[in-house]
PDB file of C-alpha atoms in Angstrom:
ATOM      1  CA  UNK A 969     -27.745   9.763  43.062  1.00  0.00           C
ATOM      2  CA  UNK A 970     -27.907  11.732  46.417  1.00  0.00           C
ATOM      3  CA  UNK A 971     -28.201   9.464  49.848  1.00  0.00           C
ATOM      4  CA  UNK A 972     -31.091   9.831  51.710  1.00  0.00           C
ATOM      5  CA  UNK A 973     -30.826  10.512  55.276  1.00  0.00           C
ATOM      6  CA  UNK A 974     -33.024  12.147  57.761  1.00  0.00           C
ATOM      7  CA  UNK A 975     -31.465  15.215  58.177  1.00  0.00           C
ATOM      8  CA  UNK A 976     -32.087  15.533  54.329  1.00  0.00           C
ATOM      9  CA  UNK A 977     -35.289  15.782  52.992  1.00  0.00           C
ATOM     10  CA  UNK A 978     -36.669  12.928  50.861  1.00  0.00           C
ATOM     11  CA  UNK A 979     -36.704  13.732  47.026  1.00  0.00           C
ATOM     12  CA  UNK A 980     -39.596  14.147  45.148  1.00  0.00           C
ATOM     13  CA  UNK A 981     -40.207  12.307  42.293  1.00  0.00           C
ATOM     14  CA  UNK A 982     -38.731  14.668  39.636  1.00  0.00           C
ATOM     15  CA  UNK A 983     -35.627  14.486  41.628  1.00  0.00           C
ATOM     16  CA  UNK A 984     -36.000  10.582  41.311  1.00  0.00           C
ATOM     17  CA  UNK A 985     -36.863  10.539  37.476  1.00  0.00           C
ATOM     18  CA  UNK A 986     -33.967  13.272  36.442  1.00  0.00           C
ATOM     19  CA  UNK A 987     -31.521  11.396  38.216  1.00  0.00           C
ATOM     20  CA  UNK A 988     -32.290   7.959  36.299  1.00  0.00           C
ATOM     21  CA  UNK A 989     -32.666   9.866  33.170  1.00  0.00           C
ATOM     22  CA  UNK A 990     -28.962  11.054  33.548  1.00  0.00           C
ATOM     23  CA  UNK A 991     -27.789   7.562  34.949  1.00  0.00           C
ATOM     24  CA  UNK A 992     -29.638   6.255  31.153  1.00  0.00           C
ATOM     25  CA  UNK A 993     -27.602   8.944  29.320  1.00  0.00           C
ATOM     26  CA  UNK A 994     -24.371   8.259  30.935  1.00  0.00           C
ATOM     27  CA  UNK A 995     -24.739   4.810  30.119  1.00  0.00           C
ATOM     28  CA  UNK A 996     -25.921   5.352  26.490  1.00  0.00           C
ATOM     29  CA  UNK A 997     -22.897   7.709  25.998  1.00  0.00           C
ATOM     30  CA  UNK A 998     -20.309   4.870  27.547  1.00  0.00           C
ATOM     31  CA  UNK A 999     -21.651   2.751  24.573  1.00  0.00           C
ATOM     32  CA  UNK A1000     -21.314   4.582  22.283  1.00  0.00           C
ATOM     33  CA  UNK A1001     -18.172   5.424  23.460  1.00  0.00           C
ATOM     34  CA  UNK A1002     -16.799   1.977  23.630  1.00  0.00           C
ATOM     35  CA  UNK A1003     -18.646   1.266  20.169  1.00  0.00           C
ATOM     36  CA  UNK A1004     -16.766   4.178  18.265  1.00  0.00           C
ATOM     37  CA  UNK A1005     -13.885   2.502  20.106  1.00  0.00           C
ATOM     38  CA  UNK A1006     -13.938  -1.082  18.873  1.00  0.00           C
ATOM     39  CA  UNK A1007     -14.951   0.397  14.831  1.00  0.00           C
ATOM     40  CA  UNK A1008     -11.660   2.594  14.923  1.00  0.00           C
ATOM     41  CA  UNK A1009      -9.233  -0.025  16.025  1.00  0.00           C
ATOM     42  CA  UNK A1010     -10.848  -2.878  13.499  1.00  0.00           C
ATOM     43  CA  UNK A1011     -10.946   0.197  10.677  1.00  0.00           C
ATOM     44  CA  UNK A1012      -7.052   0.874  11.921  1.00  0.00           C
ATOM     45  CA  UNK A1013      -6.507  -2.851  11.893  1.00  0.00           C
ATOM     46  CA  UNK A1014      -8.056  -3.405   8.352  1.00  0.00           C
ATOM     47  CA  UNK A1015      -6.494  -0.309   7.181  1.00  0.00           C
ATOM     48  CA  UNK A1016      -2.691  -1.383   8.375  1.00  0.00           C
ATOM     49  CA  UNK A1017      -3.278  -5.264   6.754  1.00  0.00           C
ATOM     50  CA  UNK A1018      -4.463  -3.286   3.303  1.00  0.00           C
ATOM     51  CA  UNK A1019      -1.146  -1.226   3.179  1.00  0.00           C
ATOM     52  CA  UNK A1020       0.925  -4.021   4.444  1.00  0.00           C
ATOM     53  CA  UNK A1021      -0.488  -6.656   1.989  1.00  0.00           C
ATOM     54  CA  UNK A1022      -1.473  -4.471  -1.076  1.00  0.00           C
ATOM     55  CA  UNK A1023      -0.458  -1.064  -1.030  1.00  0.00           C
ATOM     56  CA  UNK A1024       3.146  -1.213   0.928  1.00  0.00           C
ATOM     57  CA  UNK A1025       4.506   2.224   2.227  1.00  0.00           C
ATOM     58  CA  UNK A1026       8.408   3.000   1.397  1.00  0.00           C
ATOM     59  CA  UNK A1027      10.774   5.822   3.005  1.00  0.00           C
ATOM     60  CA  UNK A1028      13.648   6.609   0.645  1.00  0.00           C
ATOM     61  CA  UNK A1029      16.716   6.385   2.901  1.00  0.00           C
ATOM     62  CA  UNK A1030      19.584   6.160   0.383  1.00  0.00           C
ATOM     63  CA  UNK A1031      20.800   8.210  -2.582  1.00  0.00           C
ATOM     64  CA  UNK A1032      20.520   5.552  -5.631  1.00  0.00           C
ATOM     65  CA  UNK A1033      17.484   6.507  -7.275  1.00  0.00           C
ATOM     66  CA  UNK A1034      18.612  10.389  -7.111  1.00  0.00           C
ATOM     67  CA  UNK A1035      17.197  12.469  -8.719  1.00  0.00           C
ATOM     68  CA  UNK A1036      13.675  10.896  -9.259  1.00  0.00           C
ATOM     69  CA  UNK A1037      13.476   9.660  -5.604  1.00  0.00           C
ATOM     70  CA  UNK A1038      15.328  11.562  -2.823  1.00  0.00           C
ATOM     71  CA  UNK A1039      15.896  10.633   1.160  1.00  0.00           C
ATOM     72  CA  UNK A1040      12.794  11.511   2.889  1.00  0.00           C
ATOM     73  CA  UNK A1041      10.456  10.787  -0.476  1.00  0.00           C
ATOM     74  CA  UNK A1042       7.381   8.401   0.818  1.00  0.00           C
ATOM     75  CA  UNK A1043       6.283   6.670  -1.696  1.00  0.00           C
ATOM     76  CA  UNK A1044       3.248   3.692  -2.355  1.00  0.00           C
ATOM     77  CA  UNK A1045       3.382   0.666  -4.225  1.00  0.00           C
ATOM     78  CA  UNK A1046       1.182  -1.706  -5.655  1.00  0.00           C
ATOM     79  CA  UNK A1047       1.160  -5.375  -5.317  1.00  0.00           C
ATOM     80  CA  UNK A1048       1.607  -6.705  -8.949  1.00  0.00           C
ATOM     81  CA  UNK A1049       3.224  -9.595 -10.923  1.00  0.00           C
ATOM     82  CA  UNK A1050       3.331  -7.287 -14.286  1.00  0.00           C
ATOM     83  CA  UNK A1051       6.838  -5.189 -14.459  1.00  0.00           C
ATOM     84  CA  UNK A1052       7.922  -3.782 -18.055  1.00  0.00           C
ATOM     85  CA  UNK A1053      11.252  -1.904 -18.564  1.00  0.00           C
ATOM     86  CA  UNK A1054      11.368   1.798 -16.879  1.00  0.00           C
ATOM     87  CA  UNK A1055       8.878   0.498 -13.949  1.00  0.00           C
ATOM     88  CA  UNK A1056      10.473   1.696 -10.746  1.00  0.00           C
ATOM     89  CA  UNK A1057       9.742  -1.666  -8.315  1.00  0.00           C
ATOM     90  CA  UNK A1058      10.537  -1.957  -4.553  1.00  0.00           C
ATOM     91  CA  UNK A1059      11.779  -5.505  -3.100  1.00  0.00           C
ATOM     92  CA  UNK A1060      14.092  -7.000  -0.096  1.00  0.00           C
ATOM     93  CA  UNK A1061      17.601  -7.164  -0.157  1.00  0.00           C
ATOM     94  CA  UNK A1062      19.851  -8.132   2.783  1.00  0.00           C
ATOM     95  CA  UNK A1063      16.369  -7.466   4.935  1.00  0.00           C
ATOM     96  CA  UNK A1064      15.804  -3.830   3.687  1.00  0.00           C
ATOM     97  CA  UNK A1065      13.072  -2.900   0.767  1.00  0.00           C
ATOM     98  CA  UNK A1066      15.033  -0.883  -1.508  1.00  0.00           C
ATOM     99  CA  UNK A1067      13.880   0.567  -4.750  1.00  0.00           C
ATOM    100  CA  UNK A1068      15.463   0.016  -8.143  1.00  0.00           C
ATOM    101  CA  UNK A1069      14.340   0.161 -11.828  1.00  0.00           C
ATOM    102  CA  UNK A1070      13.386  -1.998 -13.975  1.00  0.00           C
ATOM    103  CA  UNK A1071      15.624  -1.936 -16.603  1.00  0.00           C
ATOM    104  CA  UNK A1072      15.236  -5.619 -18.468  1.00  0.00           C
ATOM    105  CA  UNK A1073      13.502  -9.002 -18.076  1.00  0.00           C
ATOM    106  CA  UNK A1074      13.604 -12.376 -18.189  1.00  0.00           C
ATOM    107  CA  UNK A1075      15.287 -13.542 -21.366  1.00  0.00           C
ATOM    108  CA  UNK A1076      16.309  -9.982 -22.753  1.00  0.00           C
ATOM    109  CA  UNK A1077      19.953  -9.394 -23.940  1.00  0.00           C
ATOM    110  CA  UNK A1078      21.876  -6.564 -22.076  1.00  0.00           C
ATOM    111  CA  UNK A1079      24.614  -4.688 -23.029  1.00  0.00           C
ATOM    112  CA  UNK A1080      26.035  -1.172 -21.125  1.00  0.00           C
ATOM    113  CA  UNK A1081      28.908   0.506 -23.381  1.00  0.00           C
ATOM    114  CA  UNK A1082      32.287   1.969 -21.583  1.00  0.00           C
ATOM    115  CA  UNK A1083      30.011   5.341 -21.087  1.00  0.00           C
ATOM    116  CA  UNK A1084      27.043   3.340 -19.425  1.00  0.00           C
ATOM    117  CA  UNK A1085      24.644   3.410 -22.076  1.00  0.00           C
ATOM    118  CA  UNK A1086      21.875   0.614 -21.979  1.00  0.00           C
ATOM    119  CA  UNK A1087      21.091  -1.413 -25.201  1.00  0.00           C
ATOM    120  CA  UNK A1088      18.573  -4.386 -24.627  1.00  0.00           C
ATOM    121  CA  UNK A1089      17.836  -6.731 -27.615  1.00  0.00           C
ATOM    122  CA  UNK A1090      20.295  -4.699 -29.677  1.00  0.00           C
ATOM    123  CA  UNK A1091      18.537  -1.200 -28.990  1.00  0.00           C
ATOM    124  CA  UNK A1092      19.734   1.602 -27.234  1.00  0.00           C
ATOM    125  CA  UNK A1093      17.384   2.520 -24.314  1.00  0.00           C
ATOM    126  CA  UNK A1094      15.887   6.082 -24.121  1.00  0.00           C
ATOM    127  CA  UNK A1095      16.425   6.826 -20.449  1.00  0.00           C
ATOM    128  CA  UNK A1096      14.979   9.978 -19.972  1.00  0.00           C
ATOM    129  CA  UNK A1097      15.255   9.799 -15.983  1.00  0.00           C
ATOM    130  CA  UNK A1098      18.716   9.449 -15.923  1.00  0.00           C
ATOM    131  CA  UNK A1099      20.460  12.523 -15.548  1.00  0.00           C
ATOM    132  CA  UNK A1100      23.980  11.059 -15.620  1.00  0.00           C
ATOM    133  CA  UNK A1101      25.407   8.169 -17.560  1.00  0.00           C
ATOM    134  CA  UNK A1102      27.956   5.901 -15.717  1.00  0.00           C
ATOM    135  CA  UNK A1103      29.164   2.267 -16.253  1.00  0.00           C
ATOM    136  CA  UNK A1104      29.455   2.283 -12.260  1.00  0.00           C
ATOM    137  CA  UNK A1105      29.834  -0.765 -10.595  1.00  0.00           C
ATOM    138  CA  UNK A1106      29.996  -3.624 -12.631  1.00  0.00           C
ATOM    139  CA  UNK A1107      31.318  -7.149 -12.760  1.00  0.00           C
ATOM    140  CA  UNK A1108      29.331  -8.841 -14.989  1.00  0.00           C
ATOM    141  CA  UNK A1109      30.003 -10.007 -18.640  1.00  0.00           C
ATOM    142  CA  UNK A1110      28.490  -8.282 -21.676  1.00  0.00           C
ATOM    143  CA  UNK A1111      26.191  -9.639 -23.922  1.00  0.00           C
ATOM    144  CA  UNK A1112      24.604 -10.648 -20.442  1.00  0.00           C
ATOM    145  CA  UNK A1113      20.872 -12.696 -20.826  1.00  0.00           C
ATOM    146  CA  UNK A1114      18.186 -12.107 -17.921  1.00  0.00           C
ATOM    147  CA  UNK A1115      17.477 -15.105 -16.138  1.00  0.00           C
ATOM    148  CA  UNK A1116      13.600 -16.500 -16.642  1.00  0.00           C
ATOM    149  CA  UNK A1117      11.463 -14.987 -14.096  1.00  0.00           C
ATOM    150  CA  UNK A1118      13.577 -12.475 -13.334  1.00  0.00           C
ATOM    151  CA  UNK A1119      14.649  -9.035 -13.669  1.00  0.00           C
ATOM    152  CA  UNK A1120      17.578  -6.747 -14.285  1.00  0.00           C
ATOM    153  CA  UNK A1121      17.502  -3.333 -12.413  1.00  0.00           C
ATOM    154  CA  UNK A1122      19.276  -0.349 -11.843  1.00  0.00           C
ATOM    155  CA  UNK A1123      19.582   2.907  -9.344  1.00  0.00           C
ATOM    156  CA  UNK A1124      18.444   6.123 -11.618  1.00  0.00           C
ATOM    157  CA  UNK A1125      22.142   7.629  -9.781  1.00  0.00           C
ATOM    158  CA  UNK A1126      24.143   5.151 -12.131  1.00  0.00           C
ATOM    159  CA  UNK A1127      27.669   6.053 -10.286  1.00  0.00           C
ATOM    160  CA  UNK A1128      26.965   5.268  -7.002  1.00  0.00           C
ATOM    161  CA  UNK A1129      24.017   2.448  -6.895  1.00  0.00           C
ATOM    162  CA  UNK A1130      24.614  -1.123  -6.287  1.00  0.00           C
ATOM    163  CA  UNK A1131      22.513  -2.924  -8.500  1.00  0.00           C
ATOM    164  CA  UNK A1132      22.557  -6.221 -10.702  1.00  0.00           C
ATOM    165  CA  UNK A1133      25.377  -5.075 -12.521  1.00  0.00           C
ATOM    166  CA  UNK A1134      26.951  -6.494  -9.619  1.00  0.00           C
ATOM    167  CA  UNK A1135      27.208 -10.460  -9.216  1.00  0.00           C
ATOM    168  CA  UNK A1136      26.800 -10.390  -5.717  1.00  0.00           C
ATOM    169  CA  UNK A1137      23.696  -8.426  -6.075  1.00  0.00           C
ATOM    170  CA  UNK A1138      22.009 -10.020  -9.358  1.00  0.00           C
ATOM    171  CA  UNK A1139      18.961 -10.437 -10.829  1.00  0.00           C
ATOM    172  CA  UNK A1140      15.955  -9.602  -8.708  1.00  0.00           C
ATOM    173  CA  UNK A1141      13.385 -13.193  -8.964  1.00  0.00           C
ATOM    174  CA  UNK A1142       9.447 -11.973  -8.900  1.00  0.00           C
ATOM    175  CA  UNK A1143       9.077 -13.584  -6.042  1.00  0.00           C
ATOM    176  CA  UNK A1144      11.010 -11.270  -3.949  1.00  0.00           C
ATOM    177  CA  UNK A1145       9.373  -8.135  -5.228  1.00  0.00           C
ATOM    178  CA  UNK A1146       6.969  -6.143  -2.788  1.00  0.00           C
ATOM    179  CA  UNK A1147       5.503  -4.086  -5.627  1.00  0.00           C
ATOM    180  CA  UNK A1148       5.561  -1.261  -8.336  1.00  0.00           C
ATOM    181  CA  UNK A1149       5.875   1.957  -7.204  1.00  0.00           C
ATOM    182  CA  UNK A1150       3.019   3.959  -7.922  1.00  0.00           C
ATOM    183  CA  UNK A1151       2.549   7.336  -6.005  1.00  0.00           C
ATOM    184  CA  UNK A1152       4.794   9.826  -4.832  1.00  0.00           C
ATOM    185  CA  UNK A1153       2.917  11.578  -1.139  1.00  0.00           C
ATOM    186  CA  UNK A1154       5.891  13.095   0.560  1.00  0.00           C
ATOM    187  CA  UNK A1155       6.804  15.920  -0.063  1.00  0.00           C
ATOM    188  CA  UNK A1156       3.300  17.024  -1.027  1.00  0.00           C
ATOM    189  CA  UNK A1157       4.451  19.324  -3.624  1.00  0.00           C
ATOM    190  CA  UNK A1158       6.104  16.612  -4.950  1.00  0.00           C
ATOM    191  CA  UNK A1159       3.120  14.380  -5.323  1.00  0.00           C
ATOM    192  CA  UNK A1160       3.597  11.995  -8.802  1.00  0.00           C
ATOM    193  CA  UNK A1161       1.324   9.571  -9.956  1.00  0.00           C
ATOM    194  CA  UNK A1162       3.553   6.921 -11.940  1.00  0.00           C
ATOM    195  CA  UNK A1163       0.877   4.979 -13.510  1.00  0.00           C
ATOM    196  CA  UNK A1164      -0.387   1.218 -12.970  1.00  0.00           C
TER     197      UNK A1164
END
């Protein structure tokens, strides 16, 4: 609002009643400003504890579950306690969330011949997403039984992933697991929905 002074001439009323109006407006707009603020960082808040407690977000980094999941491939998973063979299930190991898939459970008899083929309970799994077979890595002793509560996995890229065939790696408890993967984003025409 202008200063009166003499050498200025006093303002009308109009001049008065605009000038509030605007000053009313101004501070109408600054709430709603600050309003729209405060709901985007509680939505952004909300939205970040949803991902990071239900739905967690993965980057591929390494080359194991080639060539289902390649570096770069974003992918979501679900927050579940229900994994059945051929479910593709993300989880810590030496503090980083890897992905590996499920490939037996708790109490199931595994055997993998000389040419890496995967029998549990006495049958030979179809494994229609491996595009290589490969003993790989292994130091573990065949028939071997799945610990309770836990479960046997393996990379889809048999040769070069570390996986429970490995003592030092093992069995992956259900405790440890982050979740099933479920959605493929990135690269968009990639986009896969794996099911629930």
């Amino acid at each position: 609002m202008a200063k009166w002074t003499k050498e200025t001439p006093f303002p009308d009323l109009d001049d008065i009643q605009n000038e509030m109006r605007r000053s009313k407006n101004q501070s109408k707009y600054h709430q709603a400003l600050k309003s729209t603020a405060g709901t985007i960082v509680v939505v952004a808040a909300i939205a970040v504890l949803v991902a990071s407690i239900f739905l967690p977000v993965l980057r591929v980094t390494g080359t194991s579950m080639q060539p289902n999941f390649a570096p770069g491939n974003v992918l979501v998973a679900l927050k579940t306690k229900d994994y059945v063979p051929g479910d593709v299930c993300s989880f810590y190991y030496n503090n980083k969330l890897i992905i590996k898939r499920v490939i037996a459970t708790g109490g199931d008899v595994l055997e993998i011949d000389e040419d890496g083929r995967v029998s549990v309970n006495g049958l030979v799994l179809d494994e229609s997403y491996v595009r290589t077979y490969d003993l790989g890595l292994c130091d573990i002793d065949f028939p071997y039984t799945v610990p309770a509560e836990q479960l046997f996995v393996m990379g889809d890229n048999r040769a070069s992933s570390v996986d429970s065939r490995v003592q030092a790696f093992g069995c992956i408890s259900k405790e440890e697991l982050m979740g099933k993967v479920v959605l493929r984003v990135w690269p968009l025409q990639n986009f896969a929905y794996y099911g629930l």
